Amino acid sequence: RSGEMATKVTQLIDNEVFWAYATYTTIVLLKMMLMSLITAYFRITRKAFVNPEDTASFGKGESAKKYLRTDADVERVRRGHLNDLENIVPFLGIGLLYALSGPELSTALLHFRIFAGARILHTFAYLIPLPQPSRGLSWAVGYVVTISMAYKVFKTTLYL
Amino acid sequence: RSGEMATKVTQLIDNEVFWAYATYTTIVLLKMMLMSLITAYFRITRKAFVNPEDTASFGKGESAKKYLRTDADVERVRRGHLNDLENIVPFLGIGLLYALSGPELSTALLHFRIFAGARILHTFAYLIPLPQPSRGLSWAVGYVVTISMAYKVFKTTLYL
Amino acid sequence: RSGEMATKVTQLIDNEVFWAYATYTTIVLLKMMLMSLITAYFRITRKAFVNPEDTASFGKGESAKKYLRTDADVERVRRGHLNDLENIVPFLGIGLLYALSGPELSTALLHFRIFAGARILHTFAYLIPLPQPSRGLSWAVGYVVTISMAYKVFKTTLYL
């Protein structure tokens, strides 16, 4: 039974839309993972840590404790990372279902490209930072693209 | 090309369980996305922001700085949003694998409906807020449904 | 190109790689869900809550308010939970696409097992806590495994 199910899924995957989804999803997930490295970079250069074991190499007692602190740049990157999670998780799920719902390739590519572009712009807008409404608009564009894909999923497959 | 794709999709749509998963996943992800709008609503109405560039329109210097503050209602919505992430991400992954593991349609629908209902109740319990154990119970129900789906995945496909 | 891909995927999906992915994804998602229970355990034993409605059973007014506080152990578990989200979400998405991109079973199992092992070690390193670089290294191993899978996805299916 599970083999039968797997075969059906396989048939679906003969599908340029699916591999376009794969490409853009991997791009936005890698972009999100980059936020971890940027956070680590700022934590180390700003010497702003949160776990006592992370400052052990700076010595013992008070000399190390002063590095257990928050830093504005670290917090900014962390907010950008969380915003990525909040927006890329819906894209991951809704985008997959959208890719399997039979959209036109050109329409699907438009959705994926705009979403990926908006999230990359959002990161620049957050980290530089650019004046508002740069960050707000880039966030909203990704949001609307996701809603548009959800609408297509519901139109094709609503099964309550 | 799109017609051919549609035929393939139709064949797979024989898999009603998959499209039920698609429907309920899209519902809970949209519900989670709503938390962003509610956060923005409270940030604007309570004038409680975290990024200096977001308060630039209120003027310069001290007159804008006073809006860089935390607000109890904003923080409450943010906690609800994070709780959604922590619980909907497992549903997204385990639910997909469960849908492909060949459950009975009626059993699968029961799981998906209870999970979606529990998460919607959880949001109301968190935001109103309702007295405990409303929030705790609605969280636990969604949690147990996810464990139940994971058990079925392991029973069908354990491959270590 | 797309037809060739479909053949490859068909051969694969019968499909030990996919079910290996299913098994290890379910394991790491359940491990992540465990963090919720550990957080709840520490909140209750340390009496450190964040929502006023959660302390209502301790009485009214000041007698309950003193339990609205942060606790170092609670915050530590929460940081581990967020780190799981930041790293397991990319694994969920990139791992699925990797499993469908036609890797050798042995190679795929190697990726999945190392990732799952690294994330479990990361949790122990964070919660005990172990001295650095235990936590840093276990994080980095999971990170590199995910990058390696992303590279395979791009090599197989890049569709911009």
Short mmCIF file of C-alpha atoms in Angstrom, two decimals:
data_model
loop_
_atom_site.label_atom_id
_atom_site.label_comp_id
_atom_site.label_asym_id
_atom_site.label_seq_id
_atom_site.Cartn_x
_atom_site.Cartn_y
_atom_site.Cartn_z
CA ARG A 1 0.00 0.00 0.00
CA SER A 2 2.71 2.47 0.88
CA GLY A 3 4.56 1.48 -2.28
CA GLU A 4 1.49 2.26 -4.36
CA MET A 5 1.24 5.66 -2.76
CA ALA A 6 4.89 6.39 -3.43
CA THR A 7 4.52 5.53 -7.10
CA LYS A 8 1.66 7.98 -7.49
CA VAL A 9 3.77 10.71 -5.94
CA THR A 10 6.56 9.84 -8.33
CA GLN A 11 4.31 10.39 -11.33
CA LEU A 12 3.63 13.89 -10.10
CA ILE A 13 7.25 14.75 -10.01
CA ASP A 14 7.69 14.66 -13.79
CA ASN A 15 7.22 18.26 -13.50
CA GLU A 16 9.25 21.33 -14.24
CA VAL A 17 7.17 23.32 -11.79
CA PHE A 18 8.28 20.98 -9.03
CA TRP A 19 11.98 21.42 -9.83
CA ALA A 20 11.54 25.18 -10.05
CA TYR A 21 10.02 24.98 -6.57
CA ALA A 22 12.99 22.86 -5.47
CA THR A 23 15.47 25.44 -6.75
CA TYR A 24 13.86 28.50 -5.20
CA THR A 25 13.07 26.76 -1.92
CA THR A 26 16.70 25.72 -1.58
CA ILE A 27 17.78 29.30 -2.34
CA VAL A 28 15.58 30.88 0.33
CA LEU A 29 16.46 28.19 2.90
CA LEU A 30 20.19 28.73 2.29
CA LYS A 31 19.62 32.47 2.62
CA MET A 32 17.90 31.83 5.95
CA MET A 33 20.78 29.61 7.09
CA LEU A 34 23.17 32.46 6.28
CA MET A 35 21.56 34.40 9.13
CA SER A 36 23.13 31.94 11.60
CA LEU A 37 26.58 32.74 10.28
CA ILE A 38 25.93 36.48 10.38
CA THR A 39 24.70 36.17 13.97
CA ALA A 40 27.84 34.23 14.91
CA TYR A 41 30.00 36.83 13.16
CA PHE A 42 28.45 39.71 15.11
CA ARG A 43 28.53 37.78 18.40
CA ILE A 44 32.26 37.19 17.99
CA THR A 45 33.26 40.63 16.65
CA ARG A 46 31.01 42.50 19.12
CA LYS A 47 31.85 40.08 21.94
CA ALA A 48 28.19 39.74 22.89
CA PHE A 49 27.22 36.27 24.05
CA VAL A 50 24.32 34.74 25.89
CA ASN A 51 25.65 31.41 27.21
CA PRO A 52 28.29 31.45 30.00
CA GLU A 53 30.09 28.49 28.39
CA ASP A 54 30.63 30.63 25.25
CA THR A 55 32.74 33.19 27.12
CA ALA A 56 34.91 30.67 29.01
CA SER A 57 37.83 31.32 26.66
CA PHE A 58 37.88 35.00 27.77
CA GLY A 59 38.90 33.98 31.27
CA LYS A 60 37.07 33.31 34.53
CA GLY A 61 34.69 35.32 36.69
CA GLU A 62 33.99 38.99 36.05
CA SER A 63 36.45 39.30 33.17
CA ALA A 64 34.31 36.88 31.13
CA LYS A 65 30.90 37.88 32.52
CA LYS A 66 31.00 41.30 30.90
CA TYR A 67 30.66 39.61 27.50
CA LEU A 68 27.28 38.15 28.49
CA ARG A 69 25.31 41.00 27.05
CA THR A 70 22.99 41.95 24.24
CA ASP A 71 24.22 43.91 21.25
CA ALA A 72 22.01 45.95 18.95
CA ASP A 73 23.49 44.46 15.77
CA VAL A 74 23.23 40.87 17.04
CA GLU A 75 19.59 41.42 18.00
CA ARG A 76 18.87 42.95 14.59
CA VAL A 77 20.19 39.89 12.77
CA ARG A 78 18.24 37.61 15.10
CA ARG A 79 15.02 39.50 14.34
CA GLY A 80 15.73 39.12 10.63
CA HIS A 81 16.30 35.40 11.16
CA LEU A 82 13.02 34.97 13.04
CA ASN A 83 11.18 36.94 10.35
CA ASP A 84 12.64 34.54 7.80
CA LEU A 85 11.33 31.56 9.78
CA GLU A 86 7.88 33.14 10.06
CA ASN A 87 7.67 33.73 6.32
CA ILE A 88 9.73 30.96 4.72
CA VAL A 89 7.96 28.15 6.62
CA PRO A 90 4.61 29.09 5.00
CA PHE A 91 6.36 29.30 1.61
CA LEU A 92 7.87 25.85 2.16
CA GLY A 93 4.48 24.23 2.83
CA ILE A 94 2.13 26.27 0.64
CA GLY A 95 4.69 26.43 -2.19
CA LEU A 96 5.00 22.64 -2.30
CA LEU A 97 1.23 22.16 -2.43
CA TYR A 98 0.99 24.93 -5.04
CA ALA A 99 3.67 23.24 -7.18
CA LEU A 100 1.64 20.02 -7.02
CA SER A 101 -1.66 21.74 -7.82
CA GLY A 102 -0.86 22.09 -11.53
CA PRO A 103 -0.08 25.78 -12.12
CA GLU A 104 1.30 27.08 -15.44
CA LEU A 105 5.09 26.94 -15.39
CA SER A 106 5.43 30.63 -16.22
CA THR A 107 2.98 31.62 -13.46
CA ALA A 108 4.74 29.40 -10.96
CA LEU A 109 8.16 30.79 -11.85
CA LEU A 110 6.78 34.31 -11.42
CA HIS A 111 5.59 33.45 -7.92
CA PHE A 112 8.84 31.73 -6.88
CA ARG A 113 11.11 34.42 -8.31
CA ILE A 114 9.22 37.31 -6.75
CA PHE A 115 9.11 35.55 -3.37
CA ALA A 116 12.84 34.78 -3.39
CA GLY A 117 13.69 38.30 -4.55
CA ALA A 118 11.47 39.87 -1.90
CA ARG A 119 13.06 37.83 0.90
CA ILE A 120 16.57 38.72 -0.25
CA LEU A 121 15.62 42.41 -0.41
CA HIS A 122 14.04 42.08 3.05
CA THR A 123 17.34 40.86 4.46
CA PHE A 124 19.27 43.77 2.96
CA ALA A 125 16.60 46.21 4.14
CA TYR A 126 16.81 44.79 7.67
CA LEU A 127 20.58 44.50 8.01
CA ILE A 128 21.85 47.70 6.37
CA PRO A 129 19.20 49.00 7.47
CA LEU A 130 17.36 50.79 4.69
CA PRO A 131 14.79 53.44 5.64
CA GLN A 132 11.20 52.27 5.84
CA PRO A 133 9.06 51.33 3.99
CA SER A 134 11.76 49.22 2.28
CA ARG A 135 11.60 46.43 4.83
CA GLY A 136 7.82 46.62 5.18
CA LEU A 137 7.24 46.50 1.44
CA SER A 138 9.62 43.62 0.77
CA TRP A 139 7.94 41.70 3.60
CA ALA A 140 4.48 42.47 2.16
CA VAL A 141 5.42 41.33 -1.35
CA GLY A 142 6.52 37.91 -0.08
CA TYR A 143 3.38 37.71 2.04
CA VAL A 144 1.05 38.47 -0.87
CA VAL A 145 2.81 35.94 -3.14
CA THR A 146 2.26 33.25 -0.49
CA ILE A 147 -1.42 34.18 -0.17
CA SER A 148 -1.75 33.99 -3.96
CA MET A 149 -0.31 30.46 -3.97
CA ALA A 150 -2.63 29.45 -1.11
CA TYR A 151 -5.59 30.72 -3.13
CA LYS A 152 -4.57 28.48 -6.05
CA VAL A 153 -4.20 25.49 -3.70
CA PHE A 154 -7.69 26.04 -2.30
CA LYS A 155 -9.19 26.60 -5.77
CA THR A 156 -7.69 23.31 -6.99
CA THR A 157 -8.01 21.03 -4.04
CA LEU A 158 -10.22 22.26 -1.23
CA TYR A 159 -11.04 19.12 0.74
CA LEU A 160 -12.49 19.91 4.16
CA ARG B 1 1.55 21.04 -21.29
CA SER B 2 -0.63 22.30 -18.51
CA GLY B 3 -3.45 20.00 -19.58
CA GLU B 4 -1.12 17.03 -19.45
CA MET B 5 0.01 18.12 -16.03
CA ALA B 6 -3.57 18.51 -14.93
CA THR B 7 -4.27 14.91 -15.92
CA LYS B 8 -1.34 13.70 -13.90
CA VAL B 9 -2.44 15.79 -10.97
CA THR B 10 -5.94 14.38 -11.30
CA GLN B 11 -4.52 10.87 -11.13
CA LEU B 12 -2.74 11.73 -7.96
CA ILE B 13 -5.82 13.43 -6.63
CA ASP B 14 -7.15 9.91 -6.29
CA ASN B 15 -5.12 10.35 -3.21
CA GLU B 16 -7.79 12.18 -1.25
CA VAL B 17 -5.70 11.96 1.90
CA PHE B 18 -2.99 14.05 0.25
CA TRP B 19 -5.40 16.81 -0.74
CA ALA B 20 -6.99 16.77 2.70
CA TYR B 21 -3.47 17.30 4.05
CA ALA B 22 -2.98 20.12 1.53
CA THR B 23 -6.18 21.84 2.64
CA TYR B 24 -5.56 21.68 6.37
CA THR B 25 -1.88 22.54 6.08
CA THR B 26 -2.74 25.63 4.06
CA ILE B 27 -5.36 26.59 6.67
CA VAL B 28 -2.96 26.35 9.62
CA LEU B 29 -0.16 28.11 7.73
CA LEU B 30 -2.49 30.98 6.80
CA LYS B 31 -3.61 31.15 10.43
CA MET B 32 0.04 31.38 11.44
CA MET B 33 0.66 34.13 8.87
CA LEU B 34 -2.26 36.06 10.37
CA MET B 35 -0.14 36.46 13.53
CA SER B 36 2.20 38.78 11.57
CA LEU B 37 -0.70 41.09 10.73
CA ILE B 38 -1.96 41.06 14.34
CA THR B 39 1.56 41.89 15.57
CA ALA B 40 1.77 44.77 13.09
CA TYR B 41 -1.69 45.99 14.16
CA PHE B 42 -0.71 46.08 17.84
CA ARG B 43 2.69 47.65 17.12
CA ILE B 44 0.99 50.48 15.24
CA THR B 45 -1.98 51.04 17.58
CA ARG B 46 0.15 50.70 20.76
CA LYS B 47 3.05 52.60 19.17
CA ALA B 48 5.56 49.99 20.36
CA PHE B 49 8.38 49.35 17.93
CA VAL B 50 11.75 47.70 18.08
CA ASN B 51 13.68 49.09 15.07
CA PRO B 52 14.71 52.78 15.09
CA GLU B 53 13.91 53.07 11.37
CA ASP B 54 10.28 52.12 12.14
CA THR B 55 9.75 55.21 14.31
CA ALA B 56 11.39 57.69 11.95
CA SER B 57 7.98 59.00 10.84
CA PHE B 58 7.26 60.09 14.45
CA GLY B 59 10.04 62.67 14.30
CA LYS B 60 13.69 62.75 15.29
CA GLY B 61 15.54 62.15 18.54
CA GLU B 62 13.74 61.71 21.85
CA SER B 63 10.27 62.28 20.40
CA ALA B 64 10.65 59.10 18.33
CA LYS B 65 12.79 57.12 20.78
CA LYS B 66 9.99 56.77 23.30
CA TYR B 67 8.18 54.47 20.85
CA LEU B 68 11.06 51.98 20.95
CA ARG B 69 9.54 49.92 23.73
CA THR B 70 7.92 46.60 24.46
CA ASP B 71 4.18 46.31 24.89
CA ALA B 72 2.44 43.47 26.74
CA ASP B 73 -0.07 42.88 23.94
CA VAL B 74 2.58 42.87 21.22
CA GLU B 75 4.68 40.39 23.20
CA ARG B 76 1.65 38.18 23.73
CA VAL B 77 0.94 37.94 20.01
CA ARG B 78 4.63 37.24 19.35
CA ARG B 79 4.61 34.38 21.85
CA GLY B 80 1.54 32.95 20.11
CA HIS B 81 3.32 33.25 16.77
CA LEU B 82 6.41 31.44 18.05
CA ASN B 83 4.24 28.71 19.58
CA ASP B 84 2.62 28.29 16.16
CA LEU B 85 6.04 27.86 14.55
CA GLU B 86 7.08 25.30 17.17
CA ASN B 87 3.96 23.22 16.61
CA ILE B 88 3.00 23.78 12.96
CA VAL B 89 6.48 22.94 11.62
CA PRO B 90 6.25 19.38 13.06
CA PHE B 91 2.71 19.08 11.62
CA LEU B 92 3.98 20.22 8.22
CA GLY B 93 6.68 17.52 8.09
CA ILE B 94 5.10 14.64 9.98
CA GLY B 95 1.68 15.31 8.43
CA LEU B 96 3.10 15.06 4.90
CA LEU B 97 4.83 11.76 5.65
CA TYR B 98 1.69 10.51 7.39
CA ALA B 99 -0.44 11.44 4.37
CA LEU B 100 1.94 9.43 2.16
CA SER B 101 2.02 6.44 4.53
CA GLY B 102 -1.41 5.22 3.46
CA PRO B 103 -3.82 6.00 6.32
CA GLU B 104 -7.57 5.56 6.01
CA LEU B 105 -9.17 8.76 4.68
CA SER B 106 -11.56 9.04 7.64
CA THR B 107 -8.74 8.57 10.16
CA ALA B 108 -6.55 11.10 8.38
CA LEU B 109 -9.34 13.67 8.22
CA LEU B 110 -9.92 13.18 11.95
CA HIS B 111 -6.25 13.93 12.65
CA PHE B 112 -6.11 16.98 10.37
CA ARG B 113 -9.40 18.47 11.59
CA ILE B 114 -8.58 18.06 15.27
CA PHE B 115 -5.10 19.55 14.77
CA ALA B 116 -6.40 22.57 12.86
CA GLY B 117 -9.23 23.10 15.36
CA ALA B 118 -6.84 22.84 18.31
CA ARG B 119 -4.43 25.40 16.84
CA ILE B 120 -7.26 27.85 16.12
CA LEU B 121 -8.57 27.43 19.68
CA HIS B 122 -5.00 27.89 20.98
CA THR B 123 -4.78 31.26 19.24
CA PHE B 124 -8.07 32.45 20.74
CA ALA B 125 -7.03 31.14 24.17
CA TYR B 126 -3.72 33.01 23.90
CA LEU B 127 -4.96 36.31 22.52
CA ILE B 128 -8.21 36.91 24.45
CA PRO B 129 -6.73 35.44 26.83
CA LEU B 130 -8.92 32.64 28.18
CA PRO B 131 -8.20 31.30 31.68
CA GLN B 132 -5.98 28.24 31.87
CA PRO B 133 -6.09 25.35 31.16
CA SER B 134 -7.71 26.46 27.86
CA ARG B 135 -4.42 27.31 26.22
CA GLY B 136 -2.58 24.35 27.72
CA LEU B 137 -5.23 21.86 26.65
CA SER B 138 -5.54 23.16 23.09
CA TRP B 139 -1.75 23.00 22.80
CA ALA B 140 -1.72 19.43 24.17
CA VAL B 141 -4.41 18.23 21.76
CA GLY B 142 -2.42 19.40 18.73
CA TYR B 143 0.72 17.86 20.24
CA VAL B 144 -0.90 14.45 20.78
CA VAL B 145 -2.37 14.43 17.25
CA THR B 146 1.13 15.02 15.84
CA ILE B 147 2.58 12.20 17.98
CA SER B 148 -0.19 9.91 16.74
CA MET B 149 0.70 10.69 13.11
CA ALA B 150 4.41 10.12 13.86
CA TYR B 151 3.54 6.71 15.33
CA LYS B 152 1.77 5.76 12.10
CA VAL B 153 4.75 6.94 10.02
CA PHE B 154 7.13 4.81 12.08
CA LYS B 155 4.80 1.79 12.00
CA THR B 156 4.62 2.00 8.18
CA THR B 157 8.10 3.01 7.18
CA LEU B 158 10.72 2.78 9.90
CA TYR B 159 14.00 2.75 8.00
CA LEU B 160 16.95 3.44 10.25
CA ARG C 1 15.75 16.62 -19.15
CA SER C 2 12.61 16.52 -17.13
CA GLY C 3 11.71 13.06 -18.44
CA GLU C 4 15.09 11.72 -17.50
CA MET C 5 14.64 13.16 -14.07
CA ALA C 6 11.28 11.48 -13.75
CA THR C 7 12.79 8.11 -14.59
CA LYS C 8 15.50 8.56 -12.04
CA VAL C 9 13.01 9.60 -9.44
CA THR C 10 10.76 6.67 -10.25
CA GLN C 11 13.58 4.20 -9.80
CA LEU C 12 14.46 5.78 -6.52
CA ILE C 13 11.12 6.24 -4.98
CA ASP C 14 10.29 2.61 -4.68
CA ASN C 15 11.99 4.14 -2.60
CA GLU C 16 14.13 3.45 0.28
CA VAL C 17 15.70 6.91 0.24
CA PHE C 18 12.32 8.59 0.65
CA TRP C 19 11.36 6.40 3.58
CA ALA C 20 14.78 6.87 5.17
CA TYR C 21 14.11 10.60 4.89
CA ALA C 22 10.68 10.04 6.45
CA THR C 23 12.19 8.16 9.39
CA TYR C 24 14.94 10.64 10.22
CA THR C 25 12.74 13.69 9.68
CA THR C 26 10.18 12.28 12.08
CA ILE C 27 12.96 11.59 14.61
CA VAL C 28 14.37 15.13 14.53
CA LEU C 29 10.90 16.70 14.58
CA LEU C 30 9.92 14.60 17.62
CA LYS C 31 13.21 15.61 19.27
CA MET C 32 12.33 19.25 18.58
CA MET C 33 8.83 18.73 20.04
CA LEU C 34 10.45 17.34 23.19
CA MET C 35 11.86 20.83 23.83
CA SER C 36 8.29 22.05 24.52
CA LEU C 37 7.89 19.45 27.26
CA ILE C 38 11.29 20.31 28.77
CA THR C 39 10.38 24.01 28.74
CA ALA C 40 7.08 23.23 30.49
CA TYR C 41 8.90 21.05 33.04
CA PHE C 42 11.35 23.83 33.94
CA ARG C 43 8.63 26.50 33.99
CA ILE C 44 6.64 24.44 36.50
CA THR C 45 9.52 23.24 38.70
CA ARG C 46 11.26 26.66 38.69
CA LYS C 47 7.94 28.50 38.93
CA ALA C 48 8.93 30.90 36.15
CA PHE C 49 6.07 31.92 33.91
CA VAL C 50 5.42 34.63 31.39
CA ASN C 51 1.62 34.81 31.07
CA PRO C 52 -0.41 36.16 34.04
CA GLU C 53 -3.13 33.56 33.40
CA ASP C 54 -0.56 30.80 34.00
CA THR C 55 0.07 31.87 37.59
CA ALA C 56 -3.59 32.30 38.56
CA SER C 57 -3.54 29.02 40.49
CA PHE C 58 -0.85 30.45 42.81
CA GLY C 59 -3.29 33.02 44.16
CA LYS C 60 -4.12 36.64 43.36
CA GLY C 61 -2.11 39.83 43.25
CA GLU C 62 1.47 40.02 44.45
CA SER C 63 1.62 36.40 45.61
CA ALA C 64 1.18 35.23 42.02
CA LYS C 65 3.03 38.08 40.32
CA LYS C 66 6.40 37.01 41.68
CA TYR C 67 6.25 33.92 39.46
CA LEU C 68 6.14 36.10 36.34
CA ARG C 69 9.87 36.03 35.85
CA THR C 70 12.59 34.64 33.64
CA ASP C 71 14.69 31.69 34.75
CA ALA C 72 18.13 30.85 33.34
CA ASP C 73 17.28 27.18 32.75
CA VAL C 74 13.97 27.98 31.04
CA GLU C 75 15.68 30.48 28.74
CA ARG C 76 18.40 27.96 27.93
CA VAL C 77 15.85 25.35 26.79
CA ARG C 78 14.04 28.01 24.77
CA ARG C 79 17.26 28.97 22.99
CA GLY C 80 17.84 25.29 22.19
CA HIS C 81 14.30 25.06 20.84
CA LEU C 82 14.75 28.10 18.60
CA ASN C 83 18.07 26.75 17.35
CA ASP C 84 16.26 23.52 16.45
CA LEU C 85 13.69 25.49 14.45
CA GLU C 86 16.42 27.44 12.64
CA ASN C 87 18.23 24.25 11.63
CA ILE C 88 15.54 21.58 11.31
CA VAL C 89 13.33 23.69 9.01
CA PRO C 90 16.11 23.81 6.35
CA PHE C 91 16.65 20.05 6.80
CA LEU C 92 12.90 19.46 6.35
CA GLY C 93 12.80 21.31 3.03
CA ILE C 94 16.23 20.63 1.55
CA GLY C 95 16.20 17.02 2.81
CA LEU C 96 12.91 16.31 1.00
CA LEU C 97 14.21 17.75 -2.26
CA TYR C 98 17.49 15.89 -1.79
CA ALA C 99 15.63 12.60 -1.21
CA LEU C 100 13.77 13.19 -4.50
CA SER C 101 16.91 14.18 -6.42
CA GLY C 102 18.19 10.61 -6.72
CA PRO C 103 21.07 10.15 -4.29
CA GLU C 104 22.61 6.77 -3.55
CA LEU C 105 20.84 5.12 -0.62
CA SER C 106 24.07 4.74 1.34
CA THR C 107 25.03 8.38 0.77
CA ALA C 108 21.58 9.57 1.75
CA LEU C 109 21.55 7.46 4.91
CA LEU C 110 24.94 8.90 5.81
CA HIS C 111 23.57 12.44 5.49
CA PHE C 112 20.39 11.72 7.45
CA ARG C 113 22.12 9.80 10.25
CA ILE C 114 24.86 12.39 10.76
CA PHE C 115 22.32 15.23 10.77
CA ALA C 116 20.05 13.49 13.30
CA GLY C 117 23.03 12.52 15.48
CA ALA C 118 24.44 16.05 15.37
CA ARG C 119 21.12 17.61 16.40
CA ILE C 120 20.71 15.17 19.30
CA LEU C 121 24.27 15.91 20.46
CA HIS C 122 23.55 19.63 20.08
CA THR C 123 20.63 19.32 22.49
CA PHE C 124 22.72 17.51 25.10
CA ALA C 125 25.55 20.03 24.65
CA TYR C 126 23.09 22.90 25.14
CA LEU C 127 21.09 21.55 28.07
CA ILE C 128 23.78 19.92 30.27
CA PRO C 129 25.66 22.23 29.19
CA LEU C 130 28.88 20.75 27.85
CA PRO C 131 31.91 23.05 27.49
CA GLN C 132 32.42 24.64 24.11
CA PRO C 133 33.16 23.80 21.34
CA SER C 134 30.77 20.82 21.85
CA ARG C 135 27.69 22.83 21.02
CA GLY C 136 29.36 24.80 18.24
CA LEU C 137 30.75 21.69 16.56
CA SER C 138 27.49 19.71 16.72
CA TRP C 139 25.70 22.73 15.24
CA ALA C 140 28.32 23.04 12.48
CA VAL C 141 28.11 19.35 11.54
CA GLY C 142 24.34 19.56 10.99
CA TYR C 143 24.83 22.81 9.06
CA VAL C 144 27.43 21.31 6.71
CA VAL C 145 25.30 18.20 6.09
CA THR C 146 22.41 20.46 5.02
CA ILE C 147 24.70 22.46 2.70
CA SER C 148 25.92 19.19 1.18
CA MET C 149 22.34 18.12 0.45
CA ALA C 150 21.55 21.55 -1.04
CA TYR C 151 24.57 21.19 -3.33
CA LYS C 152 23.21 17.86 -4.60
CA VAL C 153 19.76 19.40 -5.19
CA PHE C 154 21.28 22.23 -7.22
CA LYS C 155 23.54 19.87 -9.17
CA THR C 156 20.55 17.71 -10.11
CA THR C 157 17.78 20.17 -10.67
CA LEU C 158 18.82 23.80 -10.90
CA TYR C 159 15.88 25.51 -12.62
CA LEU C 160 16.07 29.25 -12.31
#
